[in-house]
Coordinates of C-alpha atoms and ligand atoms in Angstrom, one line a residue:
X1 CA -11.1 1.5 30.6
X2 CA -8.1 -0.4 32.1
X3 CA -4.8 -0.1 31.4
X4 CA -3.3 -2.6 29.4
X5 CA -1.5 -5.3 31.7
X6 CA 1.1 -6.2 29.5
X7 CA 3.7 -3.1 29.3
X8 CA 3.8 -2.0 25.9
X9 CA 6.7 -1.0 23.7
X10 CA 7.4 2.6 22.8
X11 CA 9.6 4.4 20.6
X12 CA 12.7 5.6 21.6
X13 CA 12.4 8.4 20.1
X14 CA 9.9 10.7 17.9
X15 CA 11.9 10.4 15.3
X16 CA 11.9 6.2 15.4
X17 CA 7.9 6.8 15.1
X18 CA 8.2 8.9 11.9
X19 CA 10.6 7.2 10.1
X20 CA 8.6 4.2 11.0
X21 CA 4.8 5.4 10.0
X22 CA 6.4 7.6 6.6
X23 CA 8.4 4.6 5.9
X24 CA 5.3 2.5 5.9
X25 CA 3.2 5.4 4.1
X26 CA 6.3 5.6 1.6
X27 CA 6.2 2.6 -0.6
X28 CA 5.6 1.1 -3.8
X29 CA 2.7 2.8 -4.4
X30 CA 4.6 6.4 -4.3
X31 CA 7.1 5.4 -7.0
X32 CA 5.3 3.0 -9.0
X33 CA 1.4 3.4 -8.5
X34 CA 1.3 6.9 -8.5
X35 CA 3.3 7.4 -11.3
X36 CA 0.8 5.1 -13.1
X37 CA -2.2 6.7 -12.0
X38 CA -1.8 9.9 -12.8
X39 CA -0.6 9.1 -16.4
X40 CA -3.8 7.2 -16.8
X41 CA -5.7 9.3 -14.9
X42 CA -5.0 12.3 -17.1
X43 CA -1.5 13.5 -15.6
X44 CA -1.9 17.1 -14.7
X45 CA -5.5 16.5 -14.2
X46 CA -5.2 13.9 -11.4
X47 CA -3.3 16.3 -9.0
X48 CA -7.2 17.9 -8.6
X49 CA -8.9 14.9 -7.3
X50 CA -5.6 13.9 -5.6
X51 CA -5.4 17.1 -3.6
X52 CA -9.4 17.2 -2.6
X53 CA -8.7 13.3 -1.2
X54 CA -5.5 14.1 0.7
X55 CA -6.8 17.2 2.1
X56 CA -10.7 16.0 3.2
X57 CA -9.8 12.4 3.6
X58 CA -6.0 11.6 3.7
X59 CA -5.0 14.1 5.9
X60 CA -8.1 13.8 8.6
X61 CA -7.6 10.0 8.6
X62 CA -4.0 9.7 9.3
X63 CA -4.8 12.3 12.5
X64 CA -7.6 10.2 13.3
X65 CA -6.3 6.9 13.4
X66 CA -3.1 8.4 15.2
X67 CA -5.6 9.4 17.7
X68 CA -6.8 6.1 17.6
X69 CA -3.8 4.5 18.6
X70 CA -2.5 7.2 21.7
X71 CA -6.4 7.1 22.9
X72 CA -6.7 3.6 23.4
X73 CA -2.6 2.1 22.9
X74 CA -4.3 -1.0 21.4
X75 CA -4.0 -2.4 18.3
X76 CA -7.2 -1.3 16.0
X77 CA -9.5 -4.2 16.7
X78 CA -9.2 -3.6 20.2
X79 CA -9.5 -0.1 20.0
X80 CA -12.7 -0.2 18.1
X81 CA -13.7 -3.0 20.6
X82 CA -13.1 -0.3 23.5
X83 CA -15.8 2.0 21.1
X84 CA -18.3 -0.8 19.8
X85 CA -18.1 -3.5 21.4
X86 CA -18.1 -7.2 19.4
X87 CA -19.4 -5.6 16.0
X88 CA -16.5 -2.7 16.8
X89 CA -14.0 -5.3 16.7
X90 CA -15.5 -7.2 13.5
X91 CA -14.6 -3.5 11.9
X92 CA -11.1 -3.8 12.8
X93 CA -10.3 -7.4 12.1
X94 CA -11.9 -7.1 9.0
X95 CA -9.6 -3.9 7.9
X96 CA -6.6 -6.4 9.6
X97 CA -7.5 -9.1 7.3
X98 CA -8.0 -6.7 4.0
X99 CA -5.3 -5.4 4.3
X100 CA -3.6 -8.9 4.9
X101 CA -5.0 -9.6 1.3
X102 CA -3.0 -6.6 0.2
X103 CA 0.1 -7.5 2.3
X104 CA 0.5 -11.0 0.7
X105 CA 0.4 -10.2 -2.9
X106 CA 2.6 -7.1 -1.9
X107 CA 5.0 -9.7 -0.5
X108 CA 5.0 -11.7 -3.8
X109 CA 5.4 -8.2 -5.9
X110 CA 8.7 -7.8 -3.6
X111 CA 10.0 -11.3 -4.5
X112 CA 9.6 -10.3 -7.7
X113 CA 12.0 -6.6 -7.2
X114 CA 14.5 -9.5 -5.5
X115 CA 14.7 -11.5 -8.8
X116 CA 15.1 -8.1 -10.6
X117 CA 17.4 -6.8 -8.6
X118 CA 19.3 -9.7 -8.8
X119 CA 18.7 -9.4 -12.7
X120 CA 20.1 -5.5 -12.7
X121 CA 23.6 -6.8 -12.1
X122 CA 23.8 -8.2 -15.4
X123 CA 22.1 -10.5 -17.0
X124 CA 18.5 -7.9 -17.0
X125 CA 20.7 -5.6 -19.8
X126 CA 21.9 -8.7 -21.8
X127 CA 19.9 -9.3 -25.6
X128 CA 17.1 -11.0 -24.9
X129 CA 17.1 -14.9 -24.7
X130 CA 13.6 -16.3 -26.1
X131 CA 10.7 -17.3 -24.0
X132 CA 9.1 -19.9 -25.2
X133 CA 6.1 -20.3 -22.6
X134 CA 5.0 -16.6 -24.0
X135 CA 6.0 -17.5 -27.6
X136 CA 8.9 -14.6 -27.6
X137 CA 11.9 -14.8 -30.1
X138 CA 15.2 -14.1 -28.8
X139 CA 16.2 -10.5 -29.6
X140 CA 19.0 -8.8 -30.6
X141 CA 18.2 -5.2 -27.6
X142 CA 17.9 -6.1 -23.8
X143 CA 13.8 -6.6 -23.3
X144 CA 13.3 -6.4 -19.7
X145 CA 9.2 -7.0 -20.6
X146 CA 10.9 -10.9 -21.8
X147 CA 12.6 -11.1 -18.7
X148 CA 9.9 -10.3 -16.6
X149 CA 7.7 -12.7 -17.8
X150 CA 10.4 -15.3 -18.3
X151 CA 11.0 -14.6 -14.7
X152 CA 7.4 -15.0 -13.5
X153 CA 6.5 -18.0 -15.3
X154 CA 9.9 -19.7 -13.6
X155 CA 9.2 -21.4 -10.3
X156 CA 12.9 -20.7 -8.5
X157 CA 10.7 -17.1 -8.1
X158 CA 8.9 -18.6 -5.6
X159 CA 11.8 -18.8 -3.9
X160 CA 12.3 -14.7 -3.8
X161 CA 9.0 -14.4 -2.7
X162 CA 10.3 -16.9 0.3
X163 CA 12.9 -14.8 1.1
X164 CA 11.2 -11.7 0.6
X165 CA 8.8 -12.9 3.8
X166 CA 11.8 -14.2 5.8
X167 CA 13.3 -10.7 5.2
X168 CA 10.1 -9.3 6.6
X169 CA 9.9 -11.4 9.9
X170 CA 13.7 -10.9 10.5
X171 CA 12.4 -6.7 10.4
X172 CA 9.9 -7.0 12.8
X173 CA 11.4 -9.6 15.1
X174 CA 11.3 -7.2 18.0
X175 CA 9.1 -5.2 17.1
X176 CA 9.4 -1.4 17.6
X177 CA 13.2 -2.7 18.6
X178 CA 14.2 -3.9 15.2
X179 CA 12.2 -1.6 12.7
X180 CA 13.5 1.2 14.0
X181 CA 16.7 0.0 13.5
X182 CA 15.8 -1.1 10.0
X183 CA 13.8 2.0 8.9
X184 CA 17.2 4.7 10.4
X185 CA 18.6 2.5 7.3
X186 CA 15.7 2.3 4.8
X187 CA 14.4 5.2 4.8
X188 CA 16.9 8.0 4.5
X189 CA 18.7 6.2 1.8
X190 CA 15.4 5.5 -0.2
X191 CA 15.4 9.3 -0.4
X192 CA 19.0 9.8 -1.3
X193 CA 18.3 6.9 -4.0
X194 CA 15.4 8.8 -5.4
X195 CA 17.2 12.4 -5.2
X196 CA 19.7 10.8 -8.0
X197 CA 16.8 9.2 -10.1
X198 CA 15.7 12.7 -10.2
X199 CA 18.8 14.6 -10.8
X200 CA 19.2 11.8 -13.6
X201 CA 16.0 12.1 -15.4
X202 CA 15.6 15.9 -15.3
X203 CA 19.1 15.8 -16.9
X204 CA 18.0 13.5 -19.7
X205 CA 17.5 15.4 -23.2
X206 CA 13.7 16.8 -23.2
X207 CA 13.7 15.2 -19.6
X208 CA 11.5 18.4 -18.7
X209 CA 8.9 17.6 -20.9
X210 CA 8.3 14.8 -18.8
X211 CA 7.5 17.3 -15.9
X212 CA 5.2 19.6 -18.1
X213 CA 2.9 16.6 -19.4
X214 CA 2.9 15.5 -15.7
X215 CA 1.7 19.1 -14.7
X216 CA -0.8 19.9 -18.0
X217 CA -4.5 19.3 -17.1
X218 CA -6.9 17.4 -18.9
X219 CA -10.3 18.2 -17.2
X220 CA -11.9 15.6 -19.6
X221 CA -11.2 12.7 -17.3
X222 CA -12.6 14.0 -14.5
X223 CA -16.0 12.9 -15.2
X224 CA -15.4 9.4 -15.0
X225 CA -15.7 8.4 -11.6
X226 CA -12.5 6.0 -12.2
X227 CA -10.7 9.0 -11.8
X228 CA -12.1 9.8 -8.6
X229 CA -11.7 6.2 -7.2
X230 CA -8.0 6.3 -8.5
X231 CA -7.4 9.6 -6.8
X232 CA -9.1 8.3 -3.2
X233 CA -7.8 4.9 -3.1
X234 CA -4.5 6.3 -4.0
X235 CA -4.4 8.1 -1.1
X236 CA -5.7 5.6 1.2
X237 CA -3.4 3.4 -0.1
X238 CA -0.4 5.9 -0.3
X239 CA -0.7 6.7 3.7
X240 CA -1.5 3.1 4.8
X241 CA -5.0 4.2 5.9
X242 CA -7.9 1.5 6.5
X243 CA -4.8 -0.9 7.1
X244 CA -5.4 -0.8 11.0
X245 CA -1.6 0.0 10.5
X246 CA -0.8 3.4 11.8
X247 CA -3.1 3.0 15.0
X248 CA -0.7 -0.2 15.5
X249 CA 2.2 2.5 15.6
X250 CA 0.5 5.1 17.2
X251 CA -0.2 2.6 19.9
X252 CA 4.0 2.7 20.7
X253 CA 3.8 6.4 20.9
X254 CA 4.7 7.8 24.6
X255 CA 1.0 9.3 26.3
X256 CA 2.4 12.9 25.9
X257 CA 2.7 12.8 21.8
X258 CA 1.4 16.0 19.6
X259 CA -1.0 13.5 17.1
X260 CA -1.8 16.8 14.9
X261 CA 1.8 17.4 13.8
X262 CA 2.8 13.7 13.6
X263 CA -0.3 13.3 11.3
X264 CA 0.9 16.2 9.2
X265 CA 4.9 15.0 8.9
X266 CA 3.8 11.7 7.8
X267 CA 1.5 12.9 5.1
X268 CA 3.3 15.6 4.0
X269 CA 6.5 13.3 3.8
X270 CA 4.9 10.9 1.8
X271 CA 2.6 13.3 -0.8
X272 CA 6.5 14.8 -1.3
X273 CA 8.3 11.7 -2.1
X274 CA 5.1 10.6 -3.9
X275 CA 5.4 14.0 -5.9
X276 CA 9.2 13.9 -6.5
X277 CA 9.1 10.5 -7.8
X278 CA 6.2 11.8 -10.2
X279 CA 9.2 14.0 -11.4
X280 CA 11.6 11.1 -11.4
X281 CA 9.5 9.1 -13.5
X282 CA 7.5 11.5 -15.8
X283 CA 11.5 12.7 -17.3
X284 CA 12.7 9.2 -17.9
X285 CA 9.5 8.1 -19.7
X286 CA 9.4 11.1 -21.7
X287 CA 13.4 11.5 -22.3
X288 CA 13.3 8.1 -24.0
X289 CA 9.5 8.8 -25.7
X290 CA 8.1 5.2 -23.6
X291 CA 4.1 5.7 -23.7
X292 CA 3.9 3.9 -20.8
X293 CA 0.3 1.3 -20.9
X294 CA -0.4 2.7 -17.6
X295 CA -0.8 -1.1 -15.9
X296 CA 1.0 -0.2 -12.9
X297 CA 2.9 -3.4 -12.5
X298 CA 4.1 -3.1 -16.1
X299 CA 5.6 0.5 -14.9
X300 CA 7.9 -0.7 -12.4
X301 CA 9.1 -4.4 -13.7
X302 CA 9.4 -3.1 -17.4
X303 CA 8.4 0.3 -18.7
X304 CA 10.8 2.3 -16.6
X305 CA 13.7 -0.3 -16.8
X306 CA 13.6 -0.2 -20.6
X307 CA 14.1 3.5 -20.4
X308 CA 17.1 2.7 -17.5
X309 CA 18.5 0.4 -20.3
X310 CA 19.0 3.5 -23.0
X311 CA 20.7 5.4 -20.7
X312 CA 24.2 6.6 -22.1
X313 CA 26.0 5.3 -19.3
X314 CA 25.7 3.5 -15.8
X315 CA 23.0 1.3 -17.0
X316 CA 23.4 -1.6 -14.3
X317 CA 24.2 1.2 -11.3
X318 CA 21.1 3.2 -12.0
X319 CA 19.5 -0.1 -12.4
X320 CA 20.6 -1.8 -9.3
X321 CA 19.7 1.4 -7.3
X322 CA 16.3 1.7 -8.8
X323 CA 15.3 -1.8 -8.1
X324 CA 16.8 -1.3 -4.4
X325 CA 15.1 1.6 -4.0
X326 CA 11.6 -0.4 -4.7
X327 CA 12.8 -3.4 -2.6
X328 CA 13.7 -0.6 0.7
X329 CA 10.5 1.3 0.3
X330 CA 8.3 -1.8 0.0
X331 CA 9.8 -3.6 2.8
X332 CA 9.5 -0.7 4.9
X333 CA 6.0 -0.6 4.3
X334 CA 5.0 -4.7 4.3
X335 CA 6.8 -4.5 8.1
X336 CA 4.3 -2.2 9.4
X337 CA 0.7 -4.6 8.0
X338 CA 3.0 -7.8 9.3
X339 CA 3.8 -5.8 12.6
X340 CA 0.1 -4.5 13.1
X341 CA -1.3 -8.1 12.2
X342 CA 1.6 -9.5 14.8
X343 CA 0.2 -7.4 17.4
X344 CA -3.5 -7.6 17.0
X345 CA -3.2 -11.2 17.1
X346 CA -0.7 -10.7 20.3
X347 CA -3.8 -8.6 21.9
X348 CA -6.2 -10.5 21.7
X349 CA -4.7 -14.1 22.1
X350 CA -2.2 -13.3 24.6
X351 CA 0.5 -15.2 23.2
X352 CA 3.5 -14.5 22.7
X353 CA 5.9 -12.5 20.0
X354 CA 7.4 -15.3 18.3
X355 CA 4.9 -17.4 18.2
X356 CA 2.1 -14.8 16.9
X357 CA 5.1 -13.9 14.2
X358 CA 5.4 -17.9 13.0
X359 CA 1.9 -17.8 12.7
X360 CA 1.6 -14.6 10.7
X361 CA 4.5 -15.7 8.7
X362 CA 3.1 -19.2 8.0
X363 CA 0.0 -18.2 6.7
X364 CA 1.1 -15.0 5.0
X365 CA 3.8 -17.2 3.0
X366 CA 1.2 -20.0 1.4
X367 CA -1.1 -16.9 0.4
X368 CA 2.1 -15.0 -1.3
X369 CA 2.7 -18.1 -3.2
X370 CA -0.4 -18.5 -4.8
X371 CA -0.2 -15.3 -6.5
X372 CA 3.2 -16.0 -7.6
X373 CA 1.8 -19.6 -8.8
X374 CA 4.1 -19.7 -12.1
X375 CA 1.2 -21.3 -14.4
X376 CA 1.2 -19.8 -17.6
X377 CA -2.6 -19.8 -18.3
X378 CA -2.6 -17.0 -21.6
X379 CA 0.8 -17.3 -23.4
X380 CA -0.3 -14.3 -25.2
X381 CA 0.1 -12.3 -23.0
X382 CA -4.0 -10.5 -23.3
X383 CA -4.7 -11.1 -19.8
X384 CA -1.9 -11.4 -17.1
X385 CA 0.1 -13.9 -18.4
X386 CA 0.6 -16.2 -15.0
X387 CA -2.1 -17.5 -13.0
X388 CA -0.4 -15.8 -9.9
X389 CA -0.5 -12.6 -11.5
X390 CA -4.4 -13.1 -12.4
X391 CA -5.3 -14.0 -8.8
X392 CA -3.0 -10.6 -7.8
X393 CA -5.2 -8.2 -10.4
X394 CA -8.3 -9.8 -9.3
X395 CA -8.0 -9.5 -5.7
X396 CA -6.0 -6.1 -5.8
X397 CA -9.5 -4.8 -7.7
X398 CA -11.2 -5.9 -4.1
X399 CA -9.1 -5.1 -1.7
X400 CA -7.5 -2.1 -2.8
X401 CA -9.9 -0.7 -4.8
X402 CA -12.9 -1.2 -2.4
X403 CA -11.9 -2.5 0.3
X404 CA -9.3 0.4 1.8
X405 CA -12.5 3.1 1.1
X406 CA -14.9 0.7 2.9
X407 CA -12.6 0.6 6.2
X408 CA -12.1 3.9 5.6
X409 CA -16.2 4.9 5.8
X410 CA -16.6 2.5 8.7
X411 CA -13.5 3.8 10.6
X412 CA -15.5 7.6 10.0
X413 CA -18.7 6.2 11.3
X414 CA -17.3 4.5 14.3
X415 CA -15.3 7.0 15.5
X416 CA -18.3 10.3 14.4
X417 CA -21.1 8.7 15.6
X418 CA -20.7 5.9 17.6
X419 CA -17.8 6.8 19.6
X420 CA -18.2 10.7 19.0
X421 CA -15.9 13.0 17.0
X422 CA -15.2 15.4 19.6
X423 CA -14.1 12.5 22.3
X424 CA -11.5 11.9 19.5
X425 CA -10.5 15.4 19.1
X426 CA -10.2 16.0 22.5
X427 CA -7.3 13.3 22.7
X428 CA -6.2 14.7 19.4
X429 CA -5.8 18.1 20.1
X430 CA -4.3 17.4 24.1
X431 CA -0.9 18.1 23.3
X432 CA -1.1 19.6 20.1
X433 CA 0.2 22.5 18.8
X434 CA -1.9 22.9 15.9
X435 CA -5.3 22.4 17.6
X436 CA -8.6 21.4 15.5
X437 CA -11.8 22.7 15.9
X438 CA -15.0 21.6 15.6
X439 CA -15.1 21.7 12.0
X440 CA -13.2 18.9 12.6
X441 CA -16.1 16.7 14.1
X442 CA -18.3 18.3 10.6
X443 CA -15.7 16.8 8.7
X444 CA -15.4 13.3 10.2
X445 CA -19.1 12.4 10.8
X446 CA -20.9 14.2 7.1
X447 CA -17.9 15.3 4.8
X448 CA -15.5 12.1 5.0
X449 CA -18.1 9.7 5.0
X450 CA -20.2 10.8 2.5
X451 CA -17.6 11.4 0.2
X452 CA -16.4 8.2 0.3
X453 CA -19.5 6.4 -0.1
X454 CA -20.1 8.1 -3.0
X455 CA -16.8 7.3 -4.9
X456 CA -17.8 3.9 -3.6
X457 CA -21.5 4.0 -4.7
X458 CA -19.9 5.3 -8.9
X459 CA -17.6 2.7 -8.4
X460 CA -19.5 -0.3 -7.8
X461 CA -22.7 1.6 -10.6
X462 CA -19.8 1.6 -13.2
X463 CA -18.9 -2.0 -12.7
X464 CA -22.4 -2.9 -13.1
X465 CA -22.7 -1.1 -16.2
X466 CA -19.6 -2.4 -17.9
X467 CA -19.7 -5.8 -16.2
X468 CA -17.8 -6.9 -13.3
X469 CA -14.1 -6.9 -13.3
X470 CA -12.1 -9.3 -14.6
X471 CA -15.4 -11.3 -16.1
X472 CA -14.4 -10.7 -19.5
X473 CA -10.8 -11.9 -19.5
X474 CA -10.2 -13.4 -22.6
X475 CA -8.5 -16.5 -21.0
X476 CA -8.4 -18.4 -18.3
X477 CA -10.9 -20.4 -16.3
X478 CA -14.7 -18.1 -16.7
X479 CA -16.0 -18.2 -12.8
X480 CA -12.4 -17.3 -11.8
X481 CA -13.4 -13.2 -11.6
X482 CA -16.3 -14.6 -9.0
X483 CA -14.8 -17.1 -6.9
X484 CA -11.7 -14.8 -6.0
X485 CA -14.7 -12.2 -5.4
X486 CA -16.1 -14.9 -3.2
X487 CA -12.8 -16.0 -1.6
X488 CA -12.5 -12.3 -0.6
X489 CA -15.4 -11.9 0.9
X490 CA -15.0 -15.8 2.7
X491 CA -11.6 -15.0 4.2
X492 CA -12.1 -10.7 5.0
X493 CA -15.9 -11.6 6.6
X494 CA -15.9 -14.9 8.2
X495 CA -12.5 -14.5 9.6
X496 CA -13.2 -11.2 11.0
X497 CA -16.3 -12.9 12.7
X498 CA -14.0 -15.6 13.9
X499 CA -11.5 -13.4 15.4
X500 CA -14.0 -10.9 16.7
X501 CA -15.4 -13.9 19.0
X502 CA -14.7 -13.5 23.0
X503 CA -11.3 -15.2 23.8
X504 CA -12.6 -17.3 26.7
X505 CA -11.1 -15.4 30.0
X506 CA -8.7 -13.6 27.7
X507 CA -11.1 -11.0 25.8
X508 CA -10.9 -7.5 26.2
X509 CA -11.4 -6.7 29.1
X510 CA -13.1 -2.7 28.7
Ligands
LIG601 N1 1.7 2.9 1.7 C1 2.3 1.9 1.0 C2 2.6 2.3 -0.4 O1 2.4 3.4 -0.8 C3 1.4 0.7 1.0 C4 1.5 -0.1 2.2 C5 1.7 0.3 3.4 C6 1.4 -1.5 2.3 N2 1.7 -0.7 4.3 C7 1.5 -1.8 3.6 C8 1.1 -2.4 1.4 C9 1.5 -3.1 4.0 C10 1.1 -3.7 1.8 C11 1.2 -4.0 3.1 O2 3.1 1.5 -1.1

């Protein structure tokens, strides 16, 4: 293998690499998904399932595709180039692109915080104004569900969900330059923020109820394999893994870094905030008796804000810092997909920052519009509501919900079989303290992916069974559930084979 010509950023320090990788790990899906989850899933009962993923798969994962990233210091498609050649790189451009999938309707969720946080200084805890477009009478009690929805189905929100992209390119500008000085700010506060959600919810009356419902099993569930899928792609999806993203960061890291205990920060940072915020959100619910639906959008955006709006005091301060809080810890994970898409396509095309970023940002801006597309296409409410939010829930089911555990199997058999666990460990474990051994390699080539295929193999059996997601909405346009299936496939498949093609006198050169 040659060096790579052009001389690659690093992190000035260790500690710019971990608030960088737990900020990205750190995001939404801590405060709002988890949350969710495990209420659905059966509370207590979802920390089982939760713990078996992050120890077999979370934990092994993050080391491996920090390994990744100080093996080859390529972005992943390149780095699985260096290990498989063409159909290597297809791999990684199609985790790239999934992941894209994810990043743009993430984007579009953060325009949303931006209207809400904008909201939270006043008029969010007003009475209610009626919304017509969803047939909702005025009311007398702030309804942060009407002004939601009233939101969504406005277009000036497209304008957030502008703004919420130019905020993202502004981030990674520089690249390792300018996230690091964005996540010294992000990060730490996002923990102070969450510290006083906590502090405030456990001090609610019969706040600690919360806690005890959010630790009481309920082995029931665990037969359905949707609790197994929730528990895996939670994690995936909780530590950015199958995103291509933390090889992208690990790729900055000097030579000399320990990949063990840098695997083991990041994950253990982001299972804790992931757990506190269980706390955090379990009290408030529970305090003000909200049964939350479970729909993990509905959490954030309305369930948990009506239960800031009862507090007995500080109702627009807690509600401004709550809605900050989501707007940091999502930003500081979108920056680390639109940084590892920037450099992937930088890698391979040989172009340069700013004009890989204007491309990123182009595309990724008409894609985060469509699923804010304020259309209301089922006034009551059924469904989703907007068509943007119908295109989000469809391709979410995809991408998140397959599409994280399929990178994730094809990441396990590229790097046990093809490429060869113990070549991986052996970078791995170079400057490690905590060394692995070669249970390690058992893990990565049997355990890891055959666990994941078969949560992958229920899932797809119970969606034949029941019928396949989203094909018995009760409005909207019928083959909608099956083109977005299609588009999915179209735009993960045939652009990974696109990108995966030789770059005439500029491929990788291994
Ligand atoms: N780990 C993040 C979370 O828990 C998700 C995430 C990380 C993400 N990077 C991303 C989502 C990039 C979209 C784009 O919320």
């Amino acid at each position: 293998m040659q060096e790579n010509p052009a001389p690659r950023a690093v992190w000035s320090s260790k500690l710019g690499f971990i608030l960088a990788a737990s900020g990205s790990a750190i995001g939404l899906g801590n405060i709002v998904f988890f949350g969710a989850n495990a209420y659905k899933y059966g509370a207590g009962a979802f920390y089982v399932p939760y713990l078996l993923a992050l120890f077999f798969v979370g934990l092994p994962f993050m080391a491996m595709e920090i390994g990744l990233g100080l093996r080859f210091n390529r972005a992943l498609p390149e780095s699985l180039h260096l290990i498989a050649g063409r159909r290597g790189e297809f791999v990684g451009w199609w985790g790239i692109l999934n992941a894209s999938v994810i990043t743009t309707y993430y984007i579009a969720i953060l325009g949303w915080v931006v209207g809400m946080l904008i909201g939270a200084f006043g008029p969010l805890w007003k009475p209610s104004l009626a919304v017509p477009a969803f047939n909702m009478a005025e009311g007398a009690i702030p309804n942060p569900f009407a002004y939601f929805f009233n939101m969504l189905s406005t277009p000036g929100t497209l304008l957030f969900v502008v703004l919420a992209w130019v905020l993202n390119i502004i981030i990674v500008w520089k690249g390792t330059l300018t996230i690091e000085k964005a996540v010294k700010v992000c990060v730490p506060l996002m923990w102070v923020f969450m510290l006083i959600l906590i502090v405030r919810g456990l001090t609610l009356p019969n706040g600690s109820q919360g806690v005890r419902l959010l630790f009481t099993p309920n082995w029931g569930v665990m037969r359905n394999p949707d609790v197994w899928k929730g528990a895996f792609g939670q994690i995936f999806f909780s530590l950015s893994l199958g995103f291509g993203i933390m090889t992208a960061y690990a790729s900055y890291l000097p030579k000399k870094s320990d990949c063990n205990s840098n695997a083991m920060m990041v994950s253990f940072l982001n299972c804790g905030f992931e757990f506190i915020a269980g706390v955090a959100i379990f009290t408030i619910l529970f305090s003000l008796s909200i049964v939350p639906k479970a729909s993990t959008l509905a959490m954030s955006f309305f369930v948990l804000p009506s239960g800031i709006a009862r507090f007995p005091y500080g109702v627009a301060t807690f509600g401004v810092m709550f809605f900050t809080l989501l707007l940091l810890a999502g930003i500081s994970s979108s920056v680390s997909l639109v940084e590892a898409l920037a450099s992937s396509v930088i890698d391979k095309f040989r172009i340069s920052r700013i004009r890989a970023l204007l491309f990123v940002g182009s595309g990724g801006v008409v894609l985060s519009l469509l699923f804010a597309l304020p259309m209301v296409v089922d006034a009551s409410l059924k469904d989703n509501g907007t068509l943007g939010l119908t295109l989000l829930d469809l391709s979410d089911h995809w991408a998140f919900g397959y599409g994280l555990l399929a990178m994730g199997l094809a990441e396990s058999i590229l790097i046990g079989w093809v490429l060869g666990a113990g070549k991986l460990r052996e970078t791995m474990n170079a400057n490690a303290r905590i060394r692995l051994g070669p249970w390690f390699d058992v893990l990565v080539r049997f355990v890891a992916p055959a666990v994941v295929l078969a949560v992958i193999v229920a899932s797809i059996a119970h969606e034949v069974k029941t019928g396949m997601y989203g094909s018995r909405m009760v409005t909207g346009w019928r083959p909608m559930a099956a083109v977005v299936l299609l588009a999915w496939l179209l735009f993960t498949s045939g652009g990974a084979f696109l990108l995966s093609a030789p770059q005439k006198g500029k491929g990788v050169r291994a």
